Amino acid sequence: MMLSARLRDLAARPGAKQFLRFATVGAAATIVQYAVLVVLVEFVRVQPVPAAVLAYMCGALVSYILNARYTFGASNTAFGKGLVKFLIVNVIGLGLNTAIFTTLVHLHVHYLLAQMVATGLVLIWNYAGARLFVFRG
């Protein structure tokens, strides 16, 4: 079977579609997060670690709104109930992101590269938390 046919078959699976939507929303939220991070560090002159915390929170807000509606199709009632669960998952995600980011910055890794590594690692936690805890249906 050709690679493109295999990819289409994989994308047709419900879990794969949901993950692709999650990844698309994540890309949008990540763009917001990185834009806020760069603006705070480069133009407002906020130190990288507190800037990363604020940027993560902005990205998380975008992520929740878009994932609730687009990825997981939450009803209005589920949207509000899921917010508390989302906050729990993302406070832990924020802690993981901050720990990874801070460690790498202290090791003299450029703040954007440090954030890329942290984002990649925390993605796994956030997807599992969203799928199994926040928006499980």
GROMACS .gro file of N, CA and C in nm:
model
  411
    1MET      N    1   0.085  -0.118   0.000
    1MET     CA    2   0.000   0.000   0.000
    1MET      C    3   0.089   0.124   0.000
    2MET      N    4   0.051   0.222  -0.076
    2MET     CA    5   0.131   0.346  -0.086
    2MET      C    6   0.121   0.424   0.045
    3LEU      N    7   0.223   0.503   0.068
    3LEU     CA    8   0.230   0.582   0.191
    3LEU      C    9   0.110   0.676   0.204
    4SER      N   10   0.070   0.742   0.096
    4SER     CA   11  -0.042   0.837   0.103
    4SER      C   12  -0.172   0.765   0.140
    5ALA      N   13  -0.192   0.644   0.090
    5ALA     CA   14  -0.312   0.568   0.124
    5ALA      C   15  -0.309   0.528   0.272
    6ARG      N   16  -0.192   0.491   0.321
    6ARG     CA   17  -0.180   0.456   0.464
    6ARG      C   18  -0.208   0.577   0.552
    7LEU      N   19  -0.157   0.692   0.511
    7LEU     CA   20  -0.182   0.813   0.590
    7LEU      C   21  -0.331   0.849   0.590
    8ARG      N   22  -0.397   0.831   0.474
    8ARG     CA   23  -0.541   0.857   0.468
    8ARG      C   24  -0.618   0.761   0.559
    9ASP      N   25  -0.578   0.633   0.558
    9ASP     CA   26  -0.643   0.534   0.644
    9ASP      C   27  -0.623   0.570   0.791
   10LEU      N   28  -0.503   0.610   0.826
   10LEU     CA   29  -0.473   0.649   0.963
   10LEU      C   30  -0.554   0.771   1.003
   11ALA      N   31  -0.561   0.871   0.915
   11ALA     CA   32  -0.634   0.994   0.945
   11ALA      C   33  -0.784   0.970   0.957
   12ALA      N   34  -0.834   0.862   0.896
   12ALA     CA   35  -0.977   0.833   0.900
   12ALA      C   36  -1.020   0.775   1.035
   13ARG      N   37  -0.928   0.729   1.115
   13ARG     CA   38  -0.963   0.674   1.246
   13ARG      C   39  -1.008   0.786   1.339
   14PRO      N   40  -1.113   0.762   1.419
   14PRO     CA   41  -1.165   0.867   1.508
   14PRO      C   42  -1.059   0.926   1.601
   15GLY      N   43  -0.978   0.843   1.664
   15GLY     CA   44  -0.875   0.894   1.754
   15GLY      C   45  -0.772   0.978   1.682
   16ALA      N   46  -0.739   0.935   1.559
   16ALA     CA   47  -0.639   1.009   1.480
   16ALA      C   48  -0.695   1.145   1.438
   17LYS      N   49  -0.821   1.147   1.396
   17LYS     CA   50  -0.883   1.275   1.358
   17LYS      C   51  -0.882   1.371   1.477
   18GLN      N   52  -0.918   1.317   1.591
   18GLN     CA   53  -0.921   1.401   1.710
   18GLN      C   54  -0.782   1.454   1.744
   19PHE      N   55  -0.681   1.366   1.734
   19PHE     CA   56  -0.546   1.412   1.763
   19PHE      C   57  -0.501   1.516   1.661
   20LEU      N   58  -0.536   1.499   1.533
   20LEU     CA   59  -0.499   1.599   1.432
   20LEU      C   60  -0.566   1.733   1.461
   21ARG      N   61  -0.690   1.729   1.504
   21ARG     CA   62  -0.758   1.854   1.543
   21ARG      C   63  -0.689   1.915   1.664
   22PHE      N   64  -0.655   1.830   1.761
   22PHE     CA   65  -0.585   1.877   1.881
   22PHE      C   66  -0.453   1.942   1.842
   23ALA      N   67  -0.381   1.879   1.749
   23ALA     CA   68  -0.252   1.933   1.705
   23ALA      C   69  -0.270   2.066   1.632
   24THR      N   70  -0.376   2.078   1.552
   24THR     CA   71  -0.403   2.204   1.481
   24THR      C   72  -0.435   2.316   1.580
   25VAL      N   73  -0.520   2.285   1.676
   25VAL     CA   74  -0.551   2.382   1.781
   25VAL      C   75  -0.425   2.415   1.859
   26GLY      N   76  -0.346   2.312   1.888
   26GLY     CA   77  -0.221   2.334   1.960
   26GLY      C   78  -0.126   2.425   1.884
   27ALA      N   79  -0.124   2.411   1.753
   27ALA     CA   80  -0.039   2.499   1.673
   27ALA      C   81  -0.084   2.644   1.686
   28ALA      N   82  -0.215   2.666   1.681
   28ALA     CA   83  -0.268   2.803   1.697
   28ALA      C   84  -0.236   2.857   1.836
   29ALA      N   85  -0.256   2.775   1.938
   29ALA     CA   86  -0.227   2.818   2.075
   29ALA      C   87  -0.078   2.842   2.094
   30THR      N   88   0.003   2.761   2.030
   30THR     CA   89   0.149   2.777   2.040
   30THR      C   90   0.194   2.905   1.972
   31ILE      N   91   0.134   2.940   1.861
   31ILE     CA   92   0.167   3.066   1.794
   31ILE      C   93   0.136   3.183   1.888
   32VAL      N   94   0.021   3.178   1.954
   32VAL     CA   95  -0.015   3.283   2.050
   32VAL      C   96   0.088   3.284   2.164
   33GLN      N   97   0.120   3.166   2.217
   33GLN     CA   98   0.214   3.156   2.329
   33GLN      C   99   0.350   3.215   2.291
   34TYR      N  100   0.402   3.177   2.175
   34TYR     CA  101   0.535   3.224   2.135
   34TYR      C  102   0.533   3.374   2.102
   35ALA      N  103   0.425   3.421   2.043
   35ALA     CA  104   0.415   3.565   2.013
   35ALA      C  105   0.418   3.645   2.143
   36VAL      N  106   0.341   3.601   2.242
   36VAL     CA  107   0.340   3.671   2.372
   36VAL      C  108   0.478   3.663   2.435
   37LEU      N  109   0.541   3.545   2.430
   37LEU     CA  110   0.675   3.528   2.488
   37LEU      C  111   0.775   3.625   2.425
   38VAL      N  112   0.779   3.629   2.294
   38VAL     CA  113   0.875   3.717   2.224
   38VAL      C  114   0.847   3.864   2.254
   39VAL      N  115   0.721   3.903   2.250
   39VAL     CA  116   0.686   4.043   2.280
   39VAL      C  117   0.729   4.080   2.422
   40LEU      N  118   0.699   3.992   2.517
   40LEU     CA  119   0.735   4.023   2.656
   40LEU      C  120   0.886   4.029   2.677
   41VAL      N  121   0.960   3.936   2.618
   41VAL     CA  122   1.105   3.933   2.638
   41VAL      C  123   1.175   4.042   2.558
   42GLU      N  124   1.142   4.053   2.430
   42GLU     CA  125   1.216   4.143   2.341
   42GLU      C  126   1.172   4.290   2.349
   43PHE      N  127   1.045   4.315   2.372
   43PHE     CA  128   0.996   4.453   2.367
   43PHE      C  129   0.959   4.510   2.503
   44VAL      N  130   0.902   4.428   2.589
   44VAL     CA  131   0.863   4.475   2.722
   44VAL      C  132   0.976   4.454   2.822
   45ARG      N  133   1.073   4.369   2.786
   45ARG     CA  134   1.192   4.339   2.866
   45ARG      C  135   1.160   4.266   2.997
   46VAL      N  136   1.062   4.176   2.990
   46VAL     CA  137   1.032   4.088   3.102
   46VAL      C  138   1.134   3.975   3.098
   47GLN      N  139   1.179   3.929   3.214
   47GLN     CA  140   1.273   3.817   3.220
   47GLN      C  141   1.208   3.693   3.157
   48PRO      N  142   1.288   3.605   3.096
   48PRO     CA  143   1.231   3.492   3.023
   48PRO      C  144   1.140   3.399   3.103
   49VAL      N  145   1.173   3.367   3.228
   49VAL     CA  146   1.091   3.271   3.302
   49VAL      C  147   0.951   3.328   3.332
   50PRO      N  148   0.938   3.448   3.390
   50PRO     CA  149   0.802   3.499   3.411
   50PRO      C  150   0.729   3.524   3.279
   51ALA      N  151   0.802   3.563   3.175
   51ALA     CA  152   0.740   3.582   3.044
   51ALA      C  153   0.685   3.449   2.991
   52ALA      N  154   0.759   3.341   3.012
   52ALA     CA  155   0.714   3.209   2.967
   52ALA      C  156   0.588   3.165   3.041
   53VAL      N  157   0.580   3.199   3.170
   53VAL     CA  158   0.461   3.164   3.248
   53VAL      C  159   0.339   3.239   3.193
   54LEU      N  160   0.351   3.368   3.172
   54LEU     CA  161   0.240   3.447   3.118
   54LEU      C  162   0.203   3.400   2.977
   55ALA      N  163   0.302   3.372   2.897
   55ALA     CA  164   0.277   3.327   2.760
   55ALA      C  165   0.205   3.192   2.760
   56TYR      N  166   0.246   3.101   2.849
   56TYR     CA  167   0.181   2.971   2.859
   56TYR      C  168   0.034   2.988   2.893
   57MET      N  169   0.003   3.077   2.986
   57MET     CA  170  -0.135   3.098   3.027
   57MET      C  171  -0.219   3.153   2.911
   58CYS      N  172  -0.162   3.241   2.831
   58CYS     CA  173  -0.234   3.293   2.714
   58CYS      C  174  -0.261   3.182   2.613
   59GLY      N  175  -0.161   3.101   2.586
   59GLY     CA  176  -0.178   2.989   2.495
   59GLY      C  177  -0.279   2.888   2.547
   60ALA      N  178  -0.278   2.864   2.678
   60ALA     CA  179  -0.371   2.769   2.739
   60ALA      C  180  -0.515   2.817   2.724
   61LEU      N  181  -0.539   2.945   2.736
   61LEU     CA  182  -0.674   3.000   2.720
   61LEU      C  183  -0.723   2.977   2.577
   62VAL      N  184  -0.641   3.006   2.481
   62VAL     CA  185  -0.675   2.982   2.340
   62VAL      C  186  -0.700   2.833   2.319
   63SER      N  187  -0.615   2.750   2.375
   63SER     CA  188  -0.627   2.606   2.361
   63SER      C  189  -0.761   2.556   2.417
   64TYR      N  190  -0.798   2.603   2.535
   64TYR     CA  191  -0.923   2.555   2.595
   64TYR      C  192  -1.043   2.592   2.509
   65ILE      N  193  -1.051   2.715   2.470
   65ILE     CA  194  -1.167   2.761   2.393
   65ILE      C  195  -1.178   2.683   2.262
   66LEU      N  196  -1.067   2.672   2.189
   66LEU     CA  197  -1.072   2.604   2.059
   66LEU      C  198  -1.090   2.453   2.074
   67ASN      N  199  -1.023   2.391   2.171
   67ASN     CA  200  -1.039   2.246   2.189
   67ASN      C  201  -1.179   2.210   2.234
   68ALA      N  202  -1.236   2.290   2.323
   68ALA     CA  203  -1.371   2.261   2.371
   68ALA      C  204  -1.470   2.263   2.255
   69ARG      N  205  -1.454   2.357   2.166
   69ARG     CA  206  -1.549   2.371   2.054
   69ARG      C  207  -1.514   2.284   1.934
   70TYR      N  208  -1.390   2.287   1.895
   70TYR     CA  209  -1.349   2.226   1.768
   70TYR      C  210  -1.305   2.080   1.783
   71THR      N  211  -1.218   2.052   1.877
   71THR     CA  212  -1.161   1.918   1.888
   71THR      C  213  -1.256   1.820   1.956
   72PHE      N  214  -1.312   1.861   2.069
   72PHE     CA  215  -1.391   1.769   2.150
   72PHE      C  216  -1.541   1.797   2.145
   73GLY      N  217  -1.582   1.905   2.079
   73GLY     CA  218  -1.724   1.935   2.060
   73GLY      C  219  -1.803   1.942   2.189
   74ALA      N  220  -1.750   2.008   2.289
   74ALA     CA  221  -1.817   2.016   2.419
   74ALA      C  222  -1.943   2.101   2.409
   75SER      N  223  -2.048   2.057   2.478
   75SER     CA  224  -2.171   2.137   2.486
   75SER      C  225  -2.143   2.257   2.576
   76ASN      N  226  -2.238   2.350   2.581
   76ASN     CA  227  -2.221   2.468   2.668
   76ASN      C  228  -2.207   2.427   2.814
   77THR      N  229  -2.283   2.325   2.858
   77THR     CA  230  -2.273   2.278   2.995
   77THR      C  231  -2.138   2.213   3.020
   78ALA      N  232  -2.096   2.127   2.928
   78ALA     CA  233  -1.967   2.059   2.942
   78ALA      C  234  -1.853   2.159   2.934
   79PHE      N  235  -1.873   2.266   2.856
   79PHE     CA  236  -1.770   2.368   2.842
   79PHE      C  237  -1.735   2.428   2.978
   80GLY      N  238  -1.836   2.466   3.055
   80GLY     CA  239  -1.813   2.524   3.187
   80GLY      C  240  -1.758   2.424   3.287
   81LYS      N  241  -1.813   2.302   3.286
   81LYS     CA  242  -1.766   2.198   3.378
   81LYS      C  243  -1.623   2.158   3.346
   82GLY      N  244  -1.590   2.157   3.218
   82GLY     CA  245  -1.456   2.117   3.178
   82GLY      C  246  -1.350   2.218   3.214
   83LEU      N  247  -1.391   2.342   3.240
   83LEU     CA  248  -1.294   2.447   3.270
   83LEU      C  249  -1.213   2.415   3.395
   84VAL      N  250  -1.278   2.368   3.500
   84VAL     CA  251  -1.205   2.336   3.624
   84VAL      C  252  -1.106   2.224   3.598
   85LYS      N  253  -1.151   2.120   3.527
   85LYS     CA  254  -1.061   2.009   3.494
   85LYS      C  255  -0.947   2.058   3.406
   86PHE      N  256  -0.980   2.143   3.311
   86PHE     CA  257  -0.877   2.198   3.223
   86PHE      C  258  -0.773   2.276   3.304
   87LEU      N  259  -0.820   2.354   3.400
   87LEU     CA  260  -0.727   2.431   3.483
   87LEU      C  261  -0.634   2.339   3.562
   88ILE      N  262  -0.687   2.229   3.612
   88ILE     CA  263  -0.604   2.133   3.686
   88ILE      C  264  -0.495   2.076   3.595
   89VAL      N  265  -0.535   2.029   3.477
   89VAL     CA  266  -0.439   1.972   3.382
   89VAL      C  267  -0.336   2.077   3.342
   90ASN      N  268  -0.381   2.201   3.318
   90ASN     CA  269  -0.289   2.302   3.270
   90ASN      C  270  -0.203   2.364   3.379
   91VAL      N  271  -0.246   2.361   3.503
   91VAL     CA  272  -0.158   2.406   3.611
   91VAL      C  273  -0.041   2.307   3.623
   92ILE      N  274  -0.072   2.178   3.610
   92ILE     CA  275   0.035   2.079   3.610
   92ILE      C  276   0.123   2.097   3.486
   93GLY      N  277   0.059   2.119   3.370
   93GLY     CA  278   0.135   2.145   3.247
   93GLY      C  279   0.221   2.269   3.258
   94LEU      N  280   0.168   2.371   3.322
   94LEU     CA  281   0.246   2.493   3.345
   94LEU      C  282   0.367   2.463   3.432
   95GLY      N  283   0.346   2.383   3.536
   95GLY     CA  284   0.458   2.345   3.623
   95GLY      C  285   0.565   2.268   3.546
   96LEU      N  286   0.522   2.173   3.464
   96LEU     CA  287   0.618   2.098   3.382
   96LEU      C  288   0.690   2.189   3.284
   97ASN      N  289   0.614   2.274   3.216
   97ASN     CA  290   0.671   2.367   3.119
   97ASN      C  291   0.774   2.459   3.185
   98THR      N  292   0.735   2.513   3.300
   98THR     CA  293   0.824   2.606   3.371
   98THR      C  294   0.950   2.536   3.420
   99ALA      N  295   0.936   2.415   3.471
   99ALA     CA  296   1.053   2.340   3.519
   99ALA      C  297   1.149   2.310   3.405
  100ILE      N  298   1.096   2.262   3.294
  100ILE     CA  299   1.180   2.230   3.177
  100ILE      C  300   1.244   2.357   3.123
  101PHE      N  301   1.163   2.461   3.105
  101PHE     CA  302   1.211   2.588   3.050
  101PHE      C  303   1.319   2.649   3.139
  102THR      N  304   1.292   2.655   3.269
  102THR     CA  305   1.387   2.715   3.364
  102THR      C  306   1.519   2.639   3.365
  103THR      N  307   1.509   2.507   3.366
  103THR     CA  308   1.631   2.424   3.366
  103THR      C  309   1.714   2.453   3.242
  104LEU      N  310   1.650   2.455   3.127
  104LEU     CA  311   1.724   2.478   3.002
  104LEU      C  312   1.782   2.619   2.994
  105VAL      N  313   1.705   2.719   3.038
  105VAL     CA  314   1.755   2.857   3.037
  105VAL      C  315   1.875   2.870   3.130
  106HIS      N  316   1.870   2.805   3.246
  106HIS     CA  317   1.983   2.809   3.339
  106HIS      C  318   2.105   2.735   3.284
  107LEU      N  319   2.080   2.644   3.190
  107LEU     CA  320   2.191   2.575   3.122
  107LEU      C  321   2.238   2.654   2.999
  108HIS      N  322   2.190   2.779   2.987
  108HIS     CA  323   2.227   2.872   2.881
  108HIS      C  324   2.176   2.833   2.743
  109VAL      N  325   2.065   2.762   2.740
  109VAL     CA  326   1.997   2.735   2.614
  109VAL      C  327   1.915   2.860   2.582
  110HIS      N  328   1.913   2.905   2.457
  110HIS     CA  329   1.836   3.022   2.417
  110HIS      C  330   1.690   3.002   2.456
  111TYR      N  331   1.625   3.108   2.503
  111TYR     CA  332   1.490   3.095   2.556
  111TYR      C  333   1.390   3.039   2.455
  112LEU      N  334   1.405   3.069   2.326
  112LEU     CA  335   1.311   3.014   2.229
  112LEU      C  336   1.332   2.864   2.207
  113LEU      N  337   1.455   2.821   2.203
  113LEU     CA  338   1.484   2.678   2.191
  113LEU      C  339   1.436   2.604   2.317
  114ALA      N  340   1.460   2.664   2.433
  114ALA     CA  341   1.413   2.604   2.558
  114ALA      C  342   1.262   2.589   2.557
  115GLN      N  343   1.192   2.690   2.505
  115GLN     CA  344   1.047   2.683   2.499
  115GLN      C  345   1.000   2.577   2.399
  116MET      N  346   1.073   2.560   2.289
  116MET     CA  347   1.036   2.457   2.191
  116MET      C  348   1.046   2.317   2.254
  117VAL      N  349   1.152   2.293   2.326
  117VAL     CA  350   1.169   2.163   2.392
  117VAL      C  351   1.058   2.142   2.495
  118ALA      N  352   1.033   2.243   2.577
  118ALA     CA  353   0.929   2.232   2.679
  118ALA      C  354   0.792   2.209   2.615
  119THR      N  355   0.763   2.281   2.509
  119THR     CA  356   0.635   2.266   2.440
  119THR      C  357   0.618   2.124   2.389
  120GLY      N  358   0.720   2.070   2.326
  120GLY     CA  359   0.712   1.935   2.273
  120GLY      C  360   0.686   1.831   2.381
  121LEU      N  361   0.752   1.845   2.494
  121LEU     CA  362   0.735   1.748   2.602
  121LEU      C  363   0.600   1.763   2.672
  122VAL      N  364   0.555   1.885   2.692
  122VAL     CA  365   0.430   1.909   2.763
  122VAL      C  366   0.309   1.876   2.674
  123LEU      N  367   0.326   1.876   2.543
  123LEU     CA  368   0.219   1.840   2.451
  123LEU      C  369   0.160   1.703   2.487
  124ILE      N  370   0.244   1.609   2.518
  124ILE     CA  371   0.199   1.474   2.551
  124ILE      C  372   0.109   1.476   2.674
  125TRP      N  373   0.152   1.545   2.777
  125TRP     CA  374   0.073   1.558   2.899
  125TRP      C  375  -0.061   1.627   2.870
  126ASN      N  376  -0.057   1.737   2.797
  126ASN     CA  377  -0.180   1.813   2.772
  126ASN      C  378  -0.282   1.733   2.691
  127TYR      N  379  -0.236   1.659   2.589
  127TYR     CA  380  -0.330   1.580   2.510
  127TYR      C  381  -0.393   1.470   2.594
  128ALA      N  382  -0.311   1.399   2.668
  128ALA     CA  383  -0.363   1.292   2.753
  128ALA      C  384  -0.462   1.347   2.855
  129GLY      N  385  -0.428   1.458   2.916
  129GLY     CA  386  -0.517   1.519   3.014
  129GLY      C  387  -0.648   1.566   2.953
  130ALA      N  388  -0.641   1.627   2.835
  130ALA     CA  389  -0.762   1.675   2.767
  130ALA      C  390  -0.851   1.558   2.726
  131ARG      N  391  -0.791   1.459   2.668
  131ARG     CA  392  -0.869   1.345   2.616
  131ARG      C  393  -0.926   1.257   2.727
  132LEU      N  394  -0.847   1.231   2.830
  132LEU     CA  395  -0.890   1.134   2.932
  132LEU      C  396  -0.958   1.197   3.053
  133PHE      N  397  -0.941   1.326   3.073
  133PHE     CA  398  -0.992   1.388   3.195
  133PHE      C  399  -1.085   1.507   3.166
  134VAL      N  400  -1.041   1.599   3.085
  134VAL     CA  401  -1.116   1.723   3.066
  134VAL      C  402  -1.238   1.703   2.977
  135PHE      N  403  -1.218   1.646   2.859
  135PHE     CA  404  -1.327   1.638   2.761
  135PHE      C  405  -1.375   1.496   2.737
  136ARG      N  406  -1.345   1.405   2.826
  136ARG     CA  407  -1.387   1.267   2.800
  136ARG      C  408  -1.538   1.262   2.790
  137GLY      N  409  -1.582   1.186   2.696
  137GLY     CA  410  -1.725   1.183   2.674
  137GLY      C  411  -1.772   1.051   2.653
   0.00000   0.00000   0.00000
